[in-house]
Amino acid sequence: MKKLLKRLMIVSFFSVVFLLSTIIVIFTYILFEGPPEFEIAENTVVYDQYDEVVSVNHGVESRYSVSLDDISPHVIDAFISAEDQHFYDHYGFDFKRIVGAAYHNIMTQRRSQGASTITQQYARNVFLTHNRTWERKIQEALIALRLEVFQSKDAILEGYLNTIYFGHGQYGIEAASQFYFDKSASELTIAESALLASVPRGPSLYSPINNYERAVERQQWILSRMRDTGKIVNSEYRSALEESLAIVTTVEAQQEIGNYFLDYAMSEAANILDVTREELEAGGYQIHTTIDPRAQAILEEKSMERLPEDEEYQVGGVTLDHQSGKIVALHGGRNFHTTPYNRAVQAERMTGSAFKPFLYYAALVYGYTPSTTLESTFTQFTLEDGSIYDPTNYNDRYAERPVTLAQALAVSDNVYAVKTNMFMGPENLVEAAQLFGIDDNLEPRLPLALGTTSVSPFDMAKAYSLIANSGWQIEPYIIEKIVDRNGDTVYQHQAETPERVLDENYSFVLKHMMTGMFDDRLSDYLRVTGASISHALEHEYAGKSGTTENDAWMVGFSPNYTTAIWTGFDDNRRLETTQEKQAAKQIWGDFMSELHEELTVETFKIPSGVTGVYVDPMTGALNGPACEERSRLTYYIRGTEPTETCEEAEVE
């Protein structure tokens, strides 16, 4: 008996030593390893310039992370009641529950009850697979201990609620709340919270989409647990049972507007952060963009209304706030899901007469004024290689007399443009185009005056914004700031000091001449090119259209916005119908008109270095009795305004 007692004492001693040693080893390991580190994929959310959500980017998994303060307390009560009643009292393991589950499973001879705490489930969801092996169980226990040692209970609960799976690709309570109820997790009612708490036990089994009755059955059990544990009172319990649950299943649909804008914004954000698009979309970032949803919606709506029915006829458009540089709208094609190629920024197309403002800025600096006249008649030019170049006007119509620069620009006289390029020298045009940011290997040749170079709508909008902004260069941008998953601002747009690129006075004279395309007083042998849309324009606008055999352009601005529109076929097919040739202009007119509906009418700011006088737009002479009805206020560099009055004989 003594020997047996001695042996028992020895065994007990070594058992205690072993147990203590094991505990010491485990806690030494935990302290050495520190808190478990992890990073999970999380939705990246895109915002407009008013900080409203416009897009959510994710892969096959939809995840949001929200703080515990942004989760309804009913959700917390529901999950604790259903999954781990003693969560705030244990250290990662509920031993009483473990013993009870083990006894029940032995008695029923099947594994029908589990005893995993919220901490253990969190450890399994984030760090481990769900394979039921002893190795995984041991790892789960160790990670659960590390979580309990290094994190607060609230931090564990927050992590758990942000990582559990709710079926249908939705991870975390916020994603589930948005998916099933189209509301934030902070707004969930008691009944809704209990229903969502029922899903993780078996996402396919208890999904209210797959099996509503079974989901409600478990929801009612959870509500009874909430009542029994004192989380809700009887009246709340009864109200929750009676509450009608509307499952809206708002899977984030494909973006209705702004697909091209948002795709470009995501690419820019990835470049800024030097990450891949995949890393960006699953990185949990908040990307604040410059998009104005109203402007974007109008641009897309007007494009679809004015585009020909031919599905291959495309559009590219950009709108800038030229005073700040914000890209407020961008449209790269008629259907992003069919053709994600972004014509607004990627397509470089021949500009045609939309190039002429660059020519005439150079001409003004060279010494031209709005009254400078050149003969408008069919003319053949001999090029440097000896070949003959014979540009024509629209419908082969010429004034057969001298015309002013102001009128030539308004009606888009091609002969006038080529003569100007010849007289001042094509090198000056190349230099001027480079000032406007158009410097893609330009050759100093006479045809360049008619836009033989190819430019993207984005670059055309940027170039015209210099004129609109009185010669100040503001770099266009699309990303305002980027916040990472931890709430840290990792990028903030810094407005650069504007650079004076164009002379303020010359740019204003050009700007005002560009308003002439909408003024029928300048119509004569050709009609002003903006006549077809001028009736709808109630604000002050300046611009220039351009049409080649394959491309149609309209670029222009108000005191507020600059917009460039291109239309045509990707394969450079010839434009045949009137609608194909006029679509860009019609889209621009409709868009700018509606965009400005809610804005106060403004006029372009007049600099001190210019003077305005009323002149005859056909002769360039001062207003007089012979031309009183057609006189137009015109601006000149101070000291270059005309001094002679028009005479009837000059216009016969």
XYZ file of C-alpha atoms in Angstrom:
652
model
C 0.000 0.000 0.000
C 2.867 2.319 0.898
C 4.589 1.536 -2.402
C 1.406 2.322 -4.325
C 0.966 5.579 -2.432
C 4.580 6.482 -3.056
C 4.196 5.774 -6.751
C 1.045 7.894 -6.911
C 2.848 10.753 -5.215
C 5.754 10.495 -7.649
C 3.406 10.353 -10.634
C 1.445 13.282 -9.259
C 4.608 15.281 -8.664
C 5.932 14.694 -12.166
C 2.495 15.365 -13.609
C 2.383 18.709 -11.851
C 5.951 19.474 -12.947
C 5.062 18.471 -16.504
C 1.912 20.555 -16.417
C 3.713 23.589 -15.031
C 6.555 23.122 -17.510
C 4.058 22.880 -20.347
C 2.328 26.044 -19.185
C 5.689 27.842 -18.895
C 6.725 26.651 -22.351
C 3.391 27.715 -23.846
C 3.491 31.173 -22.297
C 7.158 31.606 -23.192
C 6.243 30.716 -26.764
C 3.319 33.150 -26.715
C 5.445 35.987 -25.348
C 8.209 35.237 -27.838
C 5.846 35.063 -30.812
C 3.935 38.182 -29.833
C 0.549 39.107 -31.269
C -0.476 37.232 -34.421
C 0.023 39.318 -37.532
C -2.210 39.102 -40.546
C -3.603 41.050 -43.440
C -6.745 40.058 -45.245
C -8.232 41.256 -48.469
C -10.633 44.127 -47.971
C -12.849 46.142 -50.291
C -11.437 49.341 -51.708
C -14.062 52.073 -51.764
C -14.076 54.958 -54.249
C -15.644 58.316 -53.387
C -16.724 61.306 -55.438
C -15.643 64.893 -54.770
C -18.472 65.208 -52.231
C -17.216 62.166 -50.230
C -20.135 59.991 -51.320
C -19.452 56.350 -52.267
C -19.539 55.779 -56.016
C -17.895 52.367 -56.333
C -16.725 49.371 -54.324
C -13.883 47.285 -55.732
C -13.263 43.694 -54.718
C -12.486 40.298 -56.179
C -14.569 37.212 -55.538
C -14.725 38.205 -51.867
C -16.505 41.317 -50.678
C -15.049 42.672 -47.434
C -15.416 45.847 -45.406
C -13.811 46.659 -42.092
C -15.676 48.832 -39.629
C -14.947 49.727 -36.031
C -16.988 48.264 -33.191
C -18.502 51.717 -32.671
C -19.927 51.535 -36.210
C -21.699 48.226 -35.583
C -25.170 48.122 -34.071
C -25.068 46.958 -30.419
C -27.860 44.536 -31.366
C -25.376 42.727 -33.634
C -22.903 42.376 -30.779
C -25.612 41.100 -28.421
C -26.906 38.639 -31.027
C -23.508 37.099 -31.759
C -22.469 36.854 -28.119
C -25.817 35.252 -27.217
C -25.590 32.784 -30.093
C -21.894 31.977 -30.197
C -20.189 32.750 -26.896
C -22.279 33.847 -23.912
C -19.231 34.114 -21.625
C -16.989 35.885 -24.153
C -16.054 38.732 -21.819
C -15.335 36.355 -18.901
C -13.019 33.677 -20.325
C -9.451 33.711 -21.631
C -10.111 32.215 -25.020
C -11.632 28.910 -23.902
C -14.972 28.181 -22.234
C -14.036 25.024 -20.298
C -17.522 24.512 -18.874
C -18.932 24.622 -22.388
C -16.191 22.294 -23.663
C -17.041 19.670 -21.020
C -20.757 20.023 -21.714
C -20.284 19.649 -25.479
C -17.995 16.643 -25.015
C -20.525 14.932 -22.740
C -23.369 15.599 -25.164
C -21.387 14.293 -28.140
C -20.406 11.136 -26.255
C -23.975 10.476 -25.212
C -25.368 11.028 -28.707
C -22.336 9.342 -30.318
C -22.052 12.079 -32.919
C -20.425 15.499 -33.069
C -23.542 17.643 -32.922
C -22.299 20.358 -30.575
C -19.242 22.587 -30.756
C -17.619 24.625 -28.033
C -15.469 27.057 -29.967
C -15.412 30.529 -28.489
C -15.498 33.707 -30.549
C -11.740 33.986 -30.017
C -11.169 30.483 -31.388
C -13.451 31.125 -34.357
C -11.599 34.362 -35.092
C -8.278 32.516 -34.959
C -9.609 29.873 -37.333
C -11.205 32.352 -39.762
C -8.133 34.501 -40.162
C -5.111 32.281 -39.628
C -6.046 28.672 -40.273
C -7.902 26.278 -42.507
C -11.126 24.629 -41.342
C -9.719 21.085 -41.543
C -10.608 19.084 -38.439
C -7.202 17.767 -37.455
C -5.391 17.708 -34.110
C -2.587 19.804 -35.578
C -5.043 22.518 -36.588
C -6.766 22.356 -33.193
C -3.456 22.882 -31.390
C -2.549 25.783 -33.674
C -5.986 27.295 -33.110
C -5.551 27.087 -29.340
C -2.129 28.730 -29.443
C -3.322 31.548 -31.699
C -6.385 32.052 -29.514
C -4.119 32.412 -26.475
C -1.915 34.919 -28.305
C -5.001 36.922 -29.246
C -6.244 36.948 -25.648
C -2.835 37.991 -24.279
C -2.100 40.783 -26.739
C -5.519 42.100 -27.747
C -8.447 43.508 -25.828
C -11.788 41.736 -25.891
C -13.292 44.528 -27.991
C -10.457 44.251 -30.526
C -11.018 40.494 -30.795
C -14.765 40.945 -31.199
C -14.255 43.672 -33.818
C -11.849 41.453 -35.779
C -14.237 38.523 -35.561
C -17.252 40.490 -36.821
C -15.174 41.877 -39.703
C -13.936 38.475 -40.908
C -16.733 35.932 -40.532
C -18.313 34.584 -43.702
C -21.981 35.281 -44.444
C -22.318 33.437 -47.734
C -22.561 34.705 -51.311
C -19.000 36.063 -51.236
C -19.715 38.443 -48.319
C -17.155 38.676 -45.509
C -17.722 40.744 -42.390
C -20.829 42.257 -40.871
C -20.750 45.455 -42.956
C -20.578 43.592 -46.275
C -23.365 41.264 -45.110
C -25.542 44.147 -43.951
C -25.122 45.955 -47.256
C -25.735 42.749 -49.201
C -28.845 41.479 -47.429
C -30.458 44.712 -46.199
C -28.877 47.548 -48.214
C -27.929 49.417 -45.049
C -24.942 49.974 -42.816
C -24.252 47.575 -39.945
C -24.775 50.505 -37.578
C -28.437 50.674 -38.631
C -29.418 47.030 -38.120
C -32.479 46.297 -35.992
C -32.708 43.543 -33.372
C -34.499 41.225 -35.823
C -32.039 41.903 -38.642
C -29.062 41.435 -36.317
C -30.381 38.075 -35.118
C -30.986 36.930 -38.692
C -27.434 37.806 -39.736
C -26.076 36.124 -36.592
C -27.767 32.929 -37.729
C -25.929 32.734 -41.063
C -22.263 31.999 -40.121
C -23.189 28.711 -38.427
C -23.818 27.379 -41.956
C -23.715 30.061 -44.695
C -25.278 27.868 -47.351
C -27.677 26.197 -44.909
C -28.903 29.345 -43.157
C -28.692 31.863 -45.986
C -32.043 33.698 -46.082
C -31.719 33.668 -49.855
C -31.204 29.917 -50.117
C -33.505 28.870 -47.263
C -35.484 31.679 -45.703
C -37.570 29.463 -43.407
C -34.534 27.738 -41.898
C -32.754 31.076 -41.449
C -35.780 32.531 -39.635
C -36.028 29.427 -37.464
C -32.462 29.937 -36.245
C -33.059 33.678 -35.950
C -35.939 33.007 -33.577
C -33.719 30.731 -31.478
C -31.113 33.499 -31.274
C -33.783 36.015 -30.255
C -34.841 33.696 -27.458
C -31.192 33.429 -26.338
C -30.924 37.231 -26.356
C -34.003 37.405 -24.148
C -32.825 34.642 -21.795
C -29.400 36.271 -21.365
C -30.914 39.682 -20.668
C -29.791 41.357 -23.886
C -33.373 42.262 -24.763
C -36.601 42.468 -22.805
C -39.840 40.628 -23.568
C -41.407 43.521 -25.469
C -38.330 43.781 -27.725
C -38.372 40.024 -28.221
C -42.007 40.036 -29.325
C -41.507 43.033 -31.639
C -38.497 41.369 -33.260
C -40.484 38.183 -33.884
C -43.192 40.199 -35.604
C -40.857 42.380 -37.663
C -41.113 41.842 -41.413
C -37.667 41.256 -42.917
C -37.103 42.538 -46.449
C -34.127 40.758 -47.965
C -33.010 43.036 -50.779
C -29.886 41.132 -51.853
C -28.199 44.194 -53.269
C -25.176 42.529 -54.743
C -22.997 45.403 -55.852
C -24.135 45.721 -59.416
C -21.943 46.811 -62.241
C -21.476 50.540 -62.001
C -24.259 52.346 -63.806
C -22.242 55.481 -64.525
C -18.613 56.452 -64.543
C -17.045 53.109 -65.447
C -14.400 54.699 -67.654
C -13.753 57.451 -65.115
C -13.407 54.994 -62.232
C -11.211 52.605 -64.191
C -8.862 55.465 -65.036
C -8.941 56.681 -61.416
C -8.031 53.203 -60.136
C -5.119 53.009 -62.570
C -3.883 56.416 -61.414
C -4.233 55.385 -57.762
C -2.273 52.174 -58.397
C 0.496 54.215 -60.018
C 0.561 56.665 -57.115
C 0.879 53.856 -54.550
C 3.143 51.738 -56.797
C 0.941 48.658 -56.375
C -0.859 46.397 -58.812
C -4.541 46.876 -59.574
C -5.273 43.596 -57.784
C -3.446 44.773 -54.670
C -5.263 48.093 -54.815
C -8.735 46.590 -55.232
C -8.309 44.217 -52.294
C -6.274 46.587 -50.146
C -9.056 48.221 -48.165
C -8.231 51.706 -49.435
C -10.531 54.700 -49.528
C -9.899 56.518 -52.791
C -11.317 60.022 -52.987
C -11.672 61.167 -56.586
C -12.666 64.374 -58.339
C -15.730 62.958 -60.085
C -18.871 65.073 -60.025
C -21.658 62.451 -60.328
C -24.098 64.915 -61.853
C -21.643 66.049 -64.520
C -20.696 62.429 -65.251
C -24.313 61.331 -65.569
C -25.136 64.216 -67.914
C -22.100 63.500 -70.100
C -23.034 59.844 -70.500
C -26.715 60.573 -71.009
C -26.131 63.200 -73.702
C -23.587 60.980 -75.425
C -26.039 58.114 -75.732
C -28.802 60.446 -76.944
C -26.684 61.908 -79.737
C -24.576 58.946 -80.882
C -25.671 57.251 -84.114
C -27.228 53.813 -83.748
C -24.159 52.102 -85.188
C -22.657 50.322 -82.154
C -19.146 50.782 -83.537
C -19.407 54.568 -83.508
C -17.577 55.693 -80.372
C -17.112 58.700 -78.136
C -14.419 60.096 -75.860
C -14.989 63.067 -73.598
C -13.328 64.923 -70.710
C -14.487 67.813 -68.548
C -12.096 69.807 -66.375
C -12.604 72.413 -63.725
C -9.843 74.483 -65.307
C -9.331 76.660 -62.232
C -8.550 73.753 -59.906
C -7.506 71.040 -62.367
C -10.157 68.595 -61.196
C -11.343 66.075 -63.774
C -15.059 66.217 -63.016
C -16.287 63.898 -65.787
C -14.652 61.460 -68.192
C -16.299 59.135 -70.698
C -14.296 56.721 -72.810
C -16.804 54.894 -75.006
C -20.403 53.887 -75.437
C -20.152 50.677 -73.350
C -17.354 49.910 -70.895
C -18.239 46.231 -70.563
C -18.095 45.759 -74.325
C -15.068 47.956 -75.020
C -13.099 49.014 -71.914
C -10.584 50.819 -74.143
C -10.677 54.391 -72.811
C -10.831 56.746 -75.775
C -10.834 59.816 -73.552
C -7.244 59.246 -72.479
C -5.850 56.523 -74.745
C -7.116 57.338 -78.232
C -5.086 59.894 -80.182
C -7.050 61.149 -83.151
C -6.487 63.760 -85.854
C -7.757 67.084 -84.523
C -8.694 68.896 -87.734
C -9.764 72.506 -87.237
C -9.888 72.076 -83.453
C -6.125 72.695 -83.744
C -6.598 76.240 -85.081
C -6.674 78.074 -81.718
C -3.019 77.118 -81.252
C -2.257 78.577 -84.666
C -4.098 81.806 -83.969
C -2.503 82.304 -80.575
C 0.845 82.222 -82.351
C -0.538 84.602 -84.984
C -1.639 87.118 -82.336
C 1.797 87.037 -80.753
C 3.285 87.352 -84.256
C 1.336 90.578 -84.765
C -2.110 89.647 -86.023
C -5.245 91.246 -84.591
C -8.888 90.154 -84.926
C -9.101 92.640 -87.830
C -6.162 91.228 -89.810
C -7.452 90.306 -93.267
C -6.351 87.707 -95.801
C -7.864 86.787 -99.139
C -10.324 83.885 -98.923
C -10.131 82.193 -102.287
C -9.104 78.803 -103.571
C -5.315 78.695 -103.276
C -2.625 76.180 -104.146
C 0.507 76.044 -102.005
C 3.859 74.575 -102.940
C 5.274 72.491 -100.116
C 8.930 72.021 -99.194
C 9.183 68.829 -101.254
C 7.767 70.591 -104.318
C 4.338 68.969 -104.118
C 1.156 70.991 -104.455
C -1.111 71.409 -101.443
C -4.603 72.757 -102.136
C -6.750 72.887 -98.982
C -10.435 73.558 -99.440
C -13.147 75.138 -97.375
C -16.360 73.387 -96.400
C -18.420 72.745 -99.551
C -15.714 74.600 -101.566
C -17.127 77.943 -100.506
C -14.865 81.017 -100.338
C -15.487 84.679 -99.638
C -13.579 85.735 -102.787
C -12.486 88.787 -100.829
C -10.353 89.582 -97.787
C -11.793 88.245 -94.511
C -10.833 89.065 -90.955
C -9.153 86.718 -88.522
C -12.235 86.941 -86.251
C -14.520 85.771 -89.047
C -12.089 83.188 -90.414
C -11.914 81.532 -86.992
C -15.691 81.627 -86.481
C -16.511 80.029 -89.863
C -13.331 77.889 -89.894
C -11.809 79.150 -93.159
C -9.055 76.664 -94.041
C -7.334 78.817 -96.635
C -6.955 81.630 -94.124
C -5.374 79.201 -91.640
C -2.825 77.797 -94.091
C -1.894 81.285 -95.334
C -1.369 82.382 -91.729
C 0.891 79.402 -91.098
C 2.846 80.224 -94.243
C 3.263 83.936 -93.458
C 4.362 83.556 -89.840
C 6.345 80.337 -90.422
C 5.336 76.778 -89.429
C 8.104 76.750 -86.803
C 6.121 79.318 -84.836
C 3.067 77.049 -84.901
C 5.115 74.105 -83.604
C 6.422 76.322 -80.813
C 2.934 77.490 -79.921
C 1.520 73.945 -79.944
C 4.271 72.914 -77.553
C 3.250 75.726 -75.209
C -0.196 74.108 -75.147
C 1.319 70.715 -74.331
C 0.956 69.334 -77.877
C 4.481 68.225 -78.682
C 4.268 64.766 -80.194
C 6.964 65.034 -82.884
C 5.273 67.903 -84.706
C 6.685 68.688 -88.127
C 6.777 72.378 -89.151
C 4.711 72.007 -92.303
C 1.853 74.038 -93.784
C -0.842 71.306 -93.376
C -0.248 71.337 -89.613
C -2.455 74.443 -89.476
C -5.447 72.201 -90.267
C -4.766 69.713 -87.475
C -2.847 66.915 -89.160
C -1.477 65.790 -85.787
C -3.247 63.331 -83.472
C -4.148 64.208 -79.890
C -6.290 62.584 -77.175
C -9.445 64.257 -75.850
C -7.732 64.531 -72.475
C -4.805 66.462 -73.926
C -7.107 68.666 -75.986
C -9.102 69.564 -72.874
C -5.872 70.290 -71.029
C -4.626 72.479 -73.894
C -7.856 74.495 -74.167
C -7.974 74.910 -70.381
C -4.915 77.172 -70.730
C -6.962 79.609 -72.783
C -9.931 79.282 -70.433
C -7.724 79.897 -67.392
C -6.174 83.107 -68.765
C -2.903 81.425 -69.641
C -2.317 79.754 -66.271
C -1.419 76.072 -66.405
C -3.114 73.840 -63.827
C -2.247 70.154 -64.091
C -5.428 68.047 -64.355
C -5.826 65.421 -61.642
C -8.316 62.723 -60.697
C -7.222 61.550 -57.217
C -7.825 63.875 -54.267
C -6.526 61.607 -51.523
C -6.027 57.954 -50.596
C -6.612 56.536 -47.116
C -5.347 53.060 -46.213
C -7.167 50.373 -44.236
C -5.767 51.772 -40.976
C -7.270 55.188 -41.589
C -3.933 56.792 -42.457
C -3.804 59.219 -45.383
C -1.107 57.786 -47.626
C -1.594 60.297 -50.444
C -2.968 63.813 -50.553
C -3.082 65.834 -53.750
C -0.973 68.943 -53.402
C -2.003 71.792 -55.639
C 1.022 73.005 -57.546
C 1.735 76.686 -57.955
C 0.135 77.661 -61.288
C 2.582 78.443 -64.061
C 1.998 81.268 -66.500
C 2.286 79.646 -69.932
C 0.314 82.007 -72.161
C 0.254 85.780 -72.134
C -2.913 86.917 -70.346
C -3.825 89.565 -72.914
C -3.236 87.482 -76.042
C -5.072 84.515 -74.515
C -8.086 86.727 -73.743
C -8.201 88.149 -77.279
C -8.132 84.565 -78.584
C -10.715 83.457 -76.027
C -13.148 86.171 -77.065
C -12.624 85.439 -80.770
C -13.509 81.814 -79.978
C -16.939 82.934 -78.758
C -17.595 83.907 -82.380
C -18.367 80.346 -83.451
C -21.740 80.771 -81.677
C -22.480 84.278 -83.059
C -24.444 84.393 -86.332
C -23.322 87.983 -86.934
C -20.075 86.438 -88.178
C -21.870 84.179 -90.674
C -21.495 85.058 -94.368
C -20.054 82.919 -97.141
C -19.895 80.171 -94.540
C -22.036 79.913 -91.464
C -20.370 80.019 -88.046
C -19.573 76.461 -87.021
C -21.499 76.574 -83.740
C -24.759 77.861 -85.235
C -26.499 74.497 -84.892
C -26.088 74.466 -81.092
C -25.929 78.180 -80.212
C -29.681 78.437 -79.581
C -29.371 76.147 -76.552
C -26.441 77.991 -74.957
C -27.476 80.565 -72.374
C -24.083 81.067 -70.714
C -20.909 82.487 -72.255
C -18.907 79.882 -74.129
C -15.871 79.802 -76.368
C -14.696 76.905 -78.458
C -13.723 75.340 -81.748
C -15.050 72.376 -83.648
C -13.074 70.194 -85.999
C -13.978 67.610 -88.601
C -11.756 65.352 -90.673
C -12.761 62.482 -92.922
C -12.580 60.167 -89.911
C -13.002 62.314 -86.799
C -15.412 64.827 -85.313
C -14.358 67.176 -82.506
C -15.830 69.873 -80.312
C -13.676 71.499 -77.665
C -14.666 74.544 -75.678
C -15.150 76.168 -72.308
C -17.150 78.476 -70.101
C -15.738 80.508 -67.204
C -16.262 77.322 -65.144
C -15.484 74.210 -67.190
C -13.513 73.014 -70.202
C -14.872 70.063 -72.190
C -13.412 68.125 -75.118
C -15.548 65.682 -77.102
C -14.336 63.368 -79.877
C -16.507 60.964 -81.868
C -15.717 58.507 -84.643
C -14.866 54.891 -85.396
C -11.968 53.017 -83.803
C -10.946 51.643 -87.199
C -10.713 55.156 -88.735
C -13.729 54.523 -90.910
C -14.883 57.514 -92.926
C -17.697 59.608 -91.450
C -20.578 59.460 -93.898
C -23.794 60.772 -92.399
C -24.592 64.222 -91.043
C -25.242 62.696 -87.632
C -21.800 61.087 -87.611
C -20.194 64.429 -88.451
C -22.277 66.493 -86.011
C -22.434 64.148 -82.984
C -19.451 65.641 -81.125
C -20.826 69.151 -81.420
C -24.325 68.095 -80.394
C -23.073 66.159 -77.365
C -20.931 69.107 -76.283
C -23.785 71.591 -76.640
C -26.347 69.450 -74.817
C -23.895 68.569 -72.061
C -22.545 72.075 -71.401
C -26.031 73.553 -71.478
C -27.424 71.179 -68.847
C -24.225 71.219 -66.781
C -24.541 74.990 -66.382
C -28.286 75.076 -65.671
C -27.782 75.506 -61.930
C -24.856 77.947 -62.222
C -24.951 81.716 -62.164
C -24.242 83.249 -65.555
C -20.663 84.525 -65.649
C -18.584 86.281 -68.277
C -14.913 85.903 -69.019
C -12.734 88.194 -66.921
C -11.275 91.015 -68.994
C -7.606 91.829 -68.303
C -6.374 95.425 -68.150
C -4.099 95.042 -71.165
C -6.917 94.781 -73.704
C -9.553 97.149 -74.957
C -12.960 96.381 -76.443
C -14.465 98.252 -79.379
C -17.409 97.608 -81.690
C -16.244 96.606 -85.153
C -17.611 95.236 -88.378
C -16.640 91.535 -88.229
C -16.431 91.309 -92.039
C -14.059 94.223 -92.634
C -12.463 94.609 -89.220
C -13.192 98.362 -89.252
C -14.772 100.340 -86.445
C -18.534 100.424 -86.239
C -20.199 103.005 -88.448
C -23.521 103.700 -90.133
C -22.736 101.282 -92.954
C -22.292 98.280 -90.663
C -24.214 99.201 -87.546
C -26.538 96.182 -87.622
C -23.752 93.633 -87.771
C -21.201 95.298 -85.467
C -19.763 93.170 -82.692
C -17.806 93.946 -79.563
C -14.264 92.764 -80.228
C -11.168 92.889 -78.036
C -7.653 93.950 -79.021
C -4.319 94.269 -77.341
C -4.399 97.867 -76.134
C -3.066 100.110 -78.870
C -3.768 97.695 -81.759
C -7.499 98.363 -82.139
C -8.657 99.683 -85.564
C -8.960 103.423 -86.149
C -10.925 103.539 -89.416
C -14.710 103.332 -89.653
C -16.372 100.861 -91.985
C -17.748 102.151 -95.316
C -20.590 100.675 -97.316
C -18.332 100.168 -100.317
C -16.056 97.838 -98.356
C -18.721 95.158 -98.059
C -20.408 95.320 -101.475
